[in-house]
mmCIF file of C-alpha atoms in Angstrom:
data_model
loop_
_atom_site.group_PDB
_atom_site.id
_atom_site.type_symbol
_atom_site.label_atom_id
_atom_site.label_comp_id
_atom_site.label_asym_id
_atom_site.label_seq_id
_atom_site.Cartn_x
_atom_site.Cartn_y
_atom_site.Cartn_z
ATOM 1 C CA MET W 26 0.550 -6.663 40.001
ATOM 2 C CA ALA W 27 -2.564 -7.281 37.907
ATOM 3 C CA ILE W 28 -4.790 -4.364 36.949
ATOM 4 C CA LYS W 29 -8.412 -4.034 35.853
ATOM 5 C CA LEU W 30 -9.845 -2.630 32.642
ATOM 6 C CA ASP W 31 -11.312 0.311 34.561
ATOM 7 C CA ASP W 32 -7.759 1.329 35.442
ATOM 8 C CA TYR W 33 -6.819 2.003 31.817
ATOM 9 C CA ALA W 34 -10.004 1.964 29.701
ATOM 10 C CA ASN W 35 -10.009 5.759 29.294
ATOM 11 C CA LYS W 36 -6.320 6.365 29.856
ATOM 12 C CA TYR W 37 -5.119 6.444 26.264
ATOM 13 C CA LYS W 38 -5.970 9.160 23.771
ATOM 14 C CA HIS W 39 -5.356 7.079 20.650
ATOM 15 C CA ALA W 40 -7.138 3.826 21.503
ATOM 16 C CA LYS W 41 -10.755 2.934 22.135
ATOM 17 C CA LEU W 42 -11.158 -0.174 24.301
ATOM 18 C CA GLU W 43 -14.152 -2.448 24.669
ATOM 19 C CA ARG W 44 -14.327 -5.936 26.157
ATOM 20 C CA ARG W 45 -16.927 -8.697 26.159
ATOM 21 C CA ASP W 46 -16.489 -12.216 27.483
ATOM 22 C CA GLY W 47 -12.767 -11.723 27.892
ATOM 23 C CA ILE W 48 -12.250 -10.468 24.317
ATOM 24 C CA LEU W 49 -10.679 -7.010 24.269
ATOM 25 C CA GLN W 50 -11.044 -4.964 21.088
ATOM 26 C CA VAL W 51 -8.463 -2.198 20.693
ATOM 27 C CA THR W 52 -9.400 0.325 18.002
ATOM 28 C CA VAL W 53 -6.630 2.814 17.264
ATOM 29 C CA HIS W 54 -7.648 6.314 16.171
ATOM 30 C CA THR W 55 -6.911 10.020 16.342
ATOM 31 C CA ASN W 56 -9.847 12.079 17.561
ATOM 32 C CA GLY W 57 -12.232 9.317 16.495
ATOM 33 C CA LYS W 58 -10.885 9.233 12.920
ATOM 34 C CA GLU W 59 -8.053 7.465 11.123
ATOM 35 C CA LEU W 60 -4.906 7.151 13.203
ATOM 36 C CA GLU W 61 -2.389 9.949 12.593
ATOM 37 C CA TRP W 62 0.993 8.515 13.543
ATOM 38 C CA GLY W 63 3.411 10.590 15.606
ATOM 39 C CA MET W 64 5.089 10.775 18.998
ATOM 40 C CA GLU W 65 1.791 10.688 20.913
ATOM 41 C CA PRO W 66 0.461 7.362 19.561
ATOM 42 C CA HIS W 67 4.011 5.988 19.703
ATOM 43 C CA GLU W 68 3.982 6.654 23.451
ATOM 44 C CA ASP W 69 0.325 5.736 23.967
ATOM 45 C CA LEU W 70 0.528 2.286 22.446
ATOM 46 C CA SER W 71 3.814 1.409 24.121
ATOM 47 C CA PHE W 72 2.180 1.926 27.538
ATOM 48 C CA LEU W 73 -1.199 0.515 26.505
ATOM 49 C CA PHE W 74 0.276 -2.847 25.521
ATOM 50 C CA ALA W 75 1.919 -3.078 28.951
ATOM 51 C CA ASP W 76 -1.427 -2.474 30.670
ATOM 52 C CA ILE W 77 -3.181 -5.049 28.493
ATOM 53 C CA ALA W 78 -0.493 -7.578 29.376
ATOM 54 C CA ARG W 79 -1.005 -7.009 33.110
ATOM 55 C CA ASP W 80 -4.798 -7.481 32.976
ATOM 56 C CA PHE W 81 -5.533 -11.172 33.478
ATOM 57 C CA GLU W 82 -9.184 -10.705 32.505
ATOM 58 C CA ASN W 83 -8.070 -10.249 28.889
ATOM 59 C CA LYS W 84 -8.342 -13.625 27.142
ATOM 60 C CA VAL W 85 -7.963 -12.563 23.487
ATOM 61 C CA VAL W 86 -7.051 -9.177 21.990
ATOM 62 C CA ILE W 87 -8.359 -7.812 18.671
ATOM 63 C CA LEU W 88 -6.352 -4.927 17.192
ATOM 64 C CA THR W 89 -7.980 -2.842 14.466
ATOM 65 C CA GLY W 90 -8.098 0.663 13.043
ATOM 66 C CA THR W 91 -10.655 3.370 12.406
ATOM 67 C CA GLY W 92 -12.274 4.489 9.167
ATOM 68 C CA GLU W 93 -10.414 3.969 5.912
ATOM 69 C CA SER W 94 -6.957 3.050 7.205
ATOM 70 C CA PHE W 95 -5.189 1.006 9.853
ATOM 71 C CA CYS W 96 -2.206 3.365 10.013
ATOM 72 C CA ALA W 97 -1.339 5.203 6.833
ATOM 73 C CA ASN W 98 -0.846 8.884 7.635
ATOM 74 C CA LEU W 99 2.782 9.962 7.916
ATOM 75 C CA PRO W 100 3.651 12.470 10.669
ATOM 76 C CA LEU W 101 4.337 16.027 9.604
ATOM 77 C CA THR W 102 7.798 15.828 11.179
ATOM 78 C CA GLY W 103 9.884 12.912 9.987
ATOM 79 C CA SER W 104 12.358 11.091 12.197
ATOM 80 C CA ALA W 105 15.299 12.542 10.270
ATOM 81 C CA SER W 106 14.465 15.941 11.815
ATOM 82 C CA LEU W 107 14.467 14.722 15.425
ATOM 83 C CA LYS W 108 17.252 15.895 17.707
ATOM 84 C CA THR W 109 19.211 13.765 20.167
ATOM 85 C CA SER W 110 16.826 14.205 23.117
ATOM 86 C CA ALA W 111 13.834 13.198 20.986
ATOM 87 C CA TRP W 112 15.715 10.215 19.574
ATOM 88 C CA ASP W 113 16.413 9.035 23.111
ATOM 89 C CA ARG W 114 12.649 8.966 23.627
ATOM 90 C CA VAL W 115 12.097 7.155 20.325
ATOM 91 C CA TYR W 116 14.759 4.605 21.265
ATOM 92 C CA ASN W 117 13.127 3.954 24.643
ATOM 93 C CA GLU W 118 9.522 3.879 23.490
ATOM 94 C CA GLY W 119 10.384 1.970 20.311
ATOM 95 C CA LYS W 120 11.750 -0.906 22.362
ATOM 96 C CA HIS W 121 8.743 -0.924 24.689
ATOM 97 C CA LEU W 122 6.237 -0.611 21.828
ATOM 98 C CA LEU W 123 7.139 -3.977 20.302
ATOM 99 C CA MET W 124 8.382 -5.803 23.396
ATOM 100 C CA ASN W 125 5.201 -4.904 25.303
ATOM 101 C CA HIS W 126 3.172 -6.069 22.299
ATOM 102 C CA LEU W 127 4.944 -9.437 22.511
ATOM 103 C CA ASN W 128 4.584 -9.482 26.306
ATOM 104 C CA ILE W 129 0.800 -9.737 25.946
ATOM 105 C CA GLU W 130 0.340 -13.376 26.930
ATOM 106 C CA VAL W 131 -2.972 -14.020 25.194
ATOM 107 C CA PRO W 132 -3.603 -14.538 21.469
ATOM 108 C CA MET W 133 -3.841 -11.406 19.361
ATOM 109 C CA ILE W 134 -5.883 -10.972 16.195
ATOM 110 C CA ALA W 135 -5.201 -8.112 13.803
ATOM 111 C CA ALA W 136 -8.190 -6.919 11.774
ATOM 112 C CA VAL W 137 -6.523 -4.671 9.218
ATOM 113 C CA ASN W 138 -9.311 -2.428 8.010
ATOM 114 C CA GLY W 139 -7.334 -0.453 5.430
ATOM 115 C CA PRO W 140 -3.806 0.510 4.393
ATOM 116 C CA ALA W 141 -1.149 -0.313 7.020
ATOM 117 C CA LEU W 142 1.752 1.705 5.669
ATOM 118 C CA ILE W 143 3.258 2.854 8.981
ATOM 119 C CA HIS W 144 4.123 0.385 11.744
ATOM 120 C CA ALA W 145 2.375 -2.395 9.869
ATOM 121 C CA GLU W 146 4.409 -4.727 12.074
ATOM 122 C CA LEU W 147 1.969 -3.963 14.901
ATOM 123 C CA ALA W 148 -0.588 -5.928 12.898
ATOM 124 C CA VAL W 149 1.789 -8.514 11.475
ATOM 125 C CA LEU W 150 3.129 -9.408 14.940
ATOM 126 C CA CYS W 151 -0.348 -10.562 15.931
ATOM 127 C CA ASP W 152 -0.961 -14.315 15.919
ATOM 128 C CA ILE W 153 -3.791 -14.148 13.384
ATOM 129 C CA VAL W 154 -3.870 -11.432 10.725
ATOM 130 C CA ILE W 155 -6.956 -10.847 8.619
ATOM 131 C CA ALA W 156 -7.441 -7.979 6.208
ATOM 132 C CA ALA W 157 -10.196 -6.094 4.453
ATOM 133 C CA GLU W 158 -10.260 -6.081 0.659
ATOM 134 C CA GLY W 159 -8.847 -2.557 0.506
ATOM 135 C CA ALA W 160 -5.984 -3.118 2.919
ATOM 136 C CA ALA W 161 -2.337 -2.815 1.935
ATOM 137 C CA PHE W 162 1.021 -3.298 3.651
ATOM 138 C CA GLN W 163 4.165 -1.209 3.284
ATOM 139 C CA ASP W 164 7.075 0.202 5.250
ATOM 140 C CA ALA W 165 6.605 3.734 3.954
ATOM 141 C CA PRO W 166 8.383 5.864 6.598
ATOM 142 C CA HIS W 167 11.857 4.364 6.450
ATOM 143 C CA PHE W 168 14.022 3.601 3.411
ATOM 144 C CA PRO W 169 11.742 5.398 0.894
ATOM 145 C CA ASN W 170 12.361 8.525 2.995
ATOM 146 C CA GLY W 171 16.068 7.989 3.553
ATOM 147 C CA ILE W 172 15.705 6.415 7.016
ATOM 148 C CA VAL W 173 17.247 3.155 8.212
ATOM 149 C CA PRO W 174 14.472 0.535 8.679
ATOM 150 C CA GLY W 175 15.607 -0.305 12.197
ATOM 151 C CA ASP W 176 12.646 0.023 14.567
ATOM 152 C CA GLY W 177 11.708 -3.667 14.414
ATOM 153 C CA VAL W 178 10.695 -3.833 10.776
ATOM 154 C CA HIS W 179 14.168 -5.211 10.046
ATOM 155 C CA VAL W 180 13.274 -8.156 12.291
ATOM 156 C CA VAL W 181 9.640 -8.700 11.343
ATOM 157 C CA TRP W 182 9.547 -8.487 7.554
ATOM 158 C CA PRO W 183 12.447 -10.827 6.689
ATOM 159 C CA LEU W 184 10.909 -13.302 9.137
ATOM 160 C CA VAL W 185 7.401 -13.036 7.686
ATOM 161 C CA LEU W 186 8.318 -12.837 4.001
ATOM 162 C CA GLY W 187 11.575 -14.770 4.060
ATOM 163 C CA PRO W 188 15.033 -13.146 4.042
ATOM 164 C CA ASN W 189 15.204 -12.196 0.360
ATOM 165 C CA ARG W 190 11.632 -11.044 -0.123
ATOM 166 C CA GLY W 191 11.740 -9.241 3.231
ATOM 167 C CA ARG W 192 14.850 -7.276 2.319
ATOM 168 C CA TYR W 193 13.376 -6.468 -1.088
ATOM 169 C CA PHE W 194 10.202 -5.247 0.620
ATOM 170 C CA LEU W 195 12.159 -2.903 2.908
ATOM 171 C CA LEU W 196 14.657 -1.591 0.350
ATOM 172 C CA THR W 197 12.204 -0.903 -2.478
ATOM 173 C CA GLY W 198 9.228 0.441 -0.536
ATOM 174 C CA GLN W 199 7.104 -2.346 -2.016
ATOM 175 C CA LYS W 200 3.400 -2.099 -1.262
ATOM 176 C CA LEU W 201 1.479 -5.357 -0.958
ATOM 177 C CA SER W 202 -2.252 -5.350 -1.609
ATOM 178 C CA ALA W 203 -4.451 -7.470 0.640
ATOM 179 C CA ARG W 204 -4.581 -10.206 -1.995
ATOM 180 C CA GLU W 205 -0.814 -10.134 -2.534
ATOM 181 C CA ALA W 206 -0.325 -10.267 1.231
ATOM 182 C CA LEU W 207 -2.546 -13.337 1.321
ATOM 183 C CA GLU W 208 -0.547 -15.022 -1.433
ATOM 184 C CA VAL W 209 2.786 -14.550 0.360
ATOM 185 C CA GLY W 210 1.479 -15.466 3.795
ATOM 186 C CA VAL W 211 1.393 -12.055 5.497
ATOM 187 C CA VAL W 212 -2.329 -12.449 6.164
ATOM 188 C CA SER W 213 -4.472 -15.548 6.549
ATOM 189 C CA GLU W 214 -7.835 -14.244 5.337
ATOM 190 C CA VAL W 215 -9.134 -11.401 3.184
ATOM 191 C CA VAL W 216 -12.759 -10.477 3.818
ATOM 192 C CA PRO W 217 -15.102 -7.645 2.841
ATOM 193 C CA ARG W 218 -14.535 -4.634 5.071
ATOM 194 C CA GLU W 219 -18.049 -4.767 6.455
ATOM 195 C CA ARG W 220 -17.384 -8.323 7.677
ATOM 196 C CA LEU W 221 -13.891 -7.734 9.017
ATOM 197 C CA VAL W 222 -14.485 -7.024 12.699
ATOM 198 C CA ALA W 223 -17.267 -9.599 12.934
ATOM 199 C CA ARG W 224 -14.899 -12.209 11.503
ATOM 200 C CA ALA W 225 -12.226 -11.218 14.022
ATOM 201 C CA TRP W 226 -14.756 -11.745 16.822
ATOM 202 C CA GLU W 227 -15.724 -15.135 15.417
ATOM 203 C CA LEU W 228 -12.089 -16.209 15.522
ATOM 204 C CA ALA W 229 -11.663 -14.759 19.011
ATOM 205 C CA GLN W 230 -14.696 -16.666 20.267
ATOM 206 C CA LEU W 231 -13.274 -19.923 18.886
ATOM 207 C CA ILE W 232 -10.042 -19.269 20.775
ATOM 208 C CA VAL W 233 -11.554 -18.119 24.048
ATOM 209 C CA ALA W 234 -13.672 -21.287 24.234
ATOM 210 C CA LYS W 235 -10.515 -23.303 24.940
ATOM 211 C CA PRO W 236 -9.159 -23.788 28.491
ATOM 212 C CA PRO W 237 -7.744 -20.476 29.799
ATOM 213 C CA LEU W 238 -4.203 -21.653 30.435
ATOM 214 C CA THR W 239 -4.102 -23.417 27.070
ATOM 215 C CA VAL W 240 -5.031 -20.125 25.439
ATOM 216 C CA ARG W 241 -2.490 -18.095 27.411
ATOM 217 C CA TYR W 242 0.408 -20.493 27.132
ATOM 218 C CA ALA W 243 -0.164 -21.054 23.410
ATOM 219 C CA ARG W 244 0.615 -17.379 22.837
ATOM 220 C CA VAL W 245 3.636 -17.611 25.147
ATOM 221 C CA ALA W 246 4.996 -20.605 23.220
ATOM 222 C CA ILE W 247 4.506 -19.239 19.713
ATOM 223 C CA THR W 248 5.977 -15.801 20.431
ATOM 224 C CA GLN W 249 9.129 -16.992 22.197
ATOM 225 C CA GLN W 250 11.240 -16.954 19.024
ATOM 226 C CA LEU W 251 9.936 -13.509 18.088
ATOM 227 C CA LYS W 252 10.745 -12.149 21.542
ATOM 228 C CA ARG W 253 14.262 -13.561 21.376
ATOM 229 C CA LEU W 254 14.907 -12.032 17.957
ATOM 230 C CA MET W 255 13.447 -8.708 19.006
ATOM 231 C CA LEU W 256 15.449 -8.626 22.224
ATOM 232 C CA ASP W 257 18.653 -9.269 20.296
ATOM 233 C CA ASP W 258 18.111 -6.885 17.386
ATOM 234 C CA LEU W 259 15.549 -4.162 18.181
ATOM 235 C CA GLY W 260 17.722 -1.836 20.248
ATOM 236 C CA TYR W 261 20.600 -2.214 17.788
ATOM 237 C CA GLY W 262 18.324 -1.405 14.857
ATOM 238 C CA LEU W 263 16.913 1.668 16.587
ATOM 239 C CA ALA W 264 20.441 2.885 17.315
ATOM 240 C CA LEU W 265 21.406 2.501 13.652
ATOM 241 C CA GLU W 266 18.220 4.306 12.602
ATOM 242 C CA GLY W 267 19.094 7.189 14.928
ATOM 243 C CA LEU W 268 22.676 7.322 13.664
ATOM 244 C CA GLY W 269 21.481 7.412 10.073
ATOM 245 C CA ALA W 270 18.969 10.128 10.895
ATOM 246 C CA ALA W 271 21.645 12.208 12.638
ATOM 247 C CA ALA W 272 23.621 12.305 9.408
ATOM 248 C CA SER W 273 20.589 13.888 7.710
ATOM 249 C CA TRP W 274 20.241 16.777 10.152
ATOM 250 C CA PRO W 275 20.922 20.298 8.802
ATOM 251 C CA GLY W 276 24.585 21.042 9.265
ATOM 252 C CA ALA W 277 25.572 17.414 9.729
ATOM 253 C CA LYS W 278 28.806 16.425 8.063
ATOM 254 C CA GLY W 279 29.594 12.968 6.729
#
């Protein structure tokens, strides 16, 4: 059943939504400032993407951040400290977070306004990725902190960077600057920060000018491989991440 923007425009604490001419801009934040990652935005965005997917008045989606970062602030409590009941929630929401992202059947543009060090795959999974000069990309929460990189990053980064560079990226905690990300194909454009959102809208307007079903089905066609890979490997990766984290709990024995 389709829904309307009014049904979810003010529903989510960590996302500001605005739409003009079928172009929906999603600006992630925490209390109007840079997004602070944690269980709340993890839940928020997993449900938000499902609502966006069900709203047929959305023709293109722009995903961007607030202030100086896209998503760079680590939660105070790391996943290694989560107990079984919390990991069950992470497992469930983690699957929906990325599968609902891919279930959005209109083109998505990521406008990466600053460092994307946590869940950078939310940007990279978009169809067009542009970045501000000061942006950077990293998988900071996982292997650098003793956690299995299994919540989808193990699917996305080897696909985007190539198997060898992707595994290097995950296992070394490599941080790519915006320019380095451009050189290796993670992003397609690097622009001054003050031009970033305007450039994303320019690209969105070019897309939305095409016939509606062409626009929608183009996204469906080009994400099919990603959806298949994610369906096969995301739940397995999350389970391995949880198993690895369980071994790090106080009192756990190897």
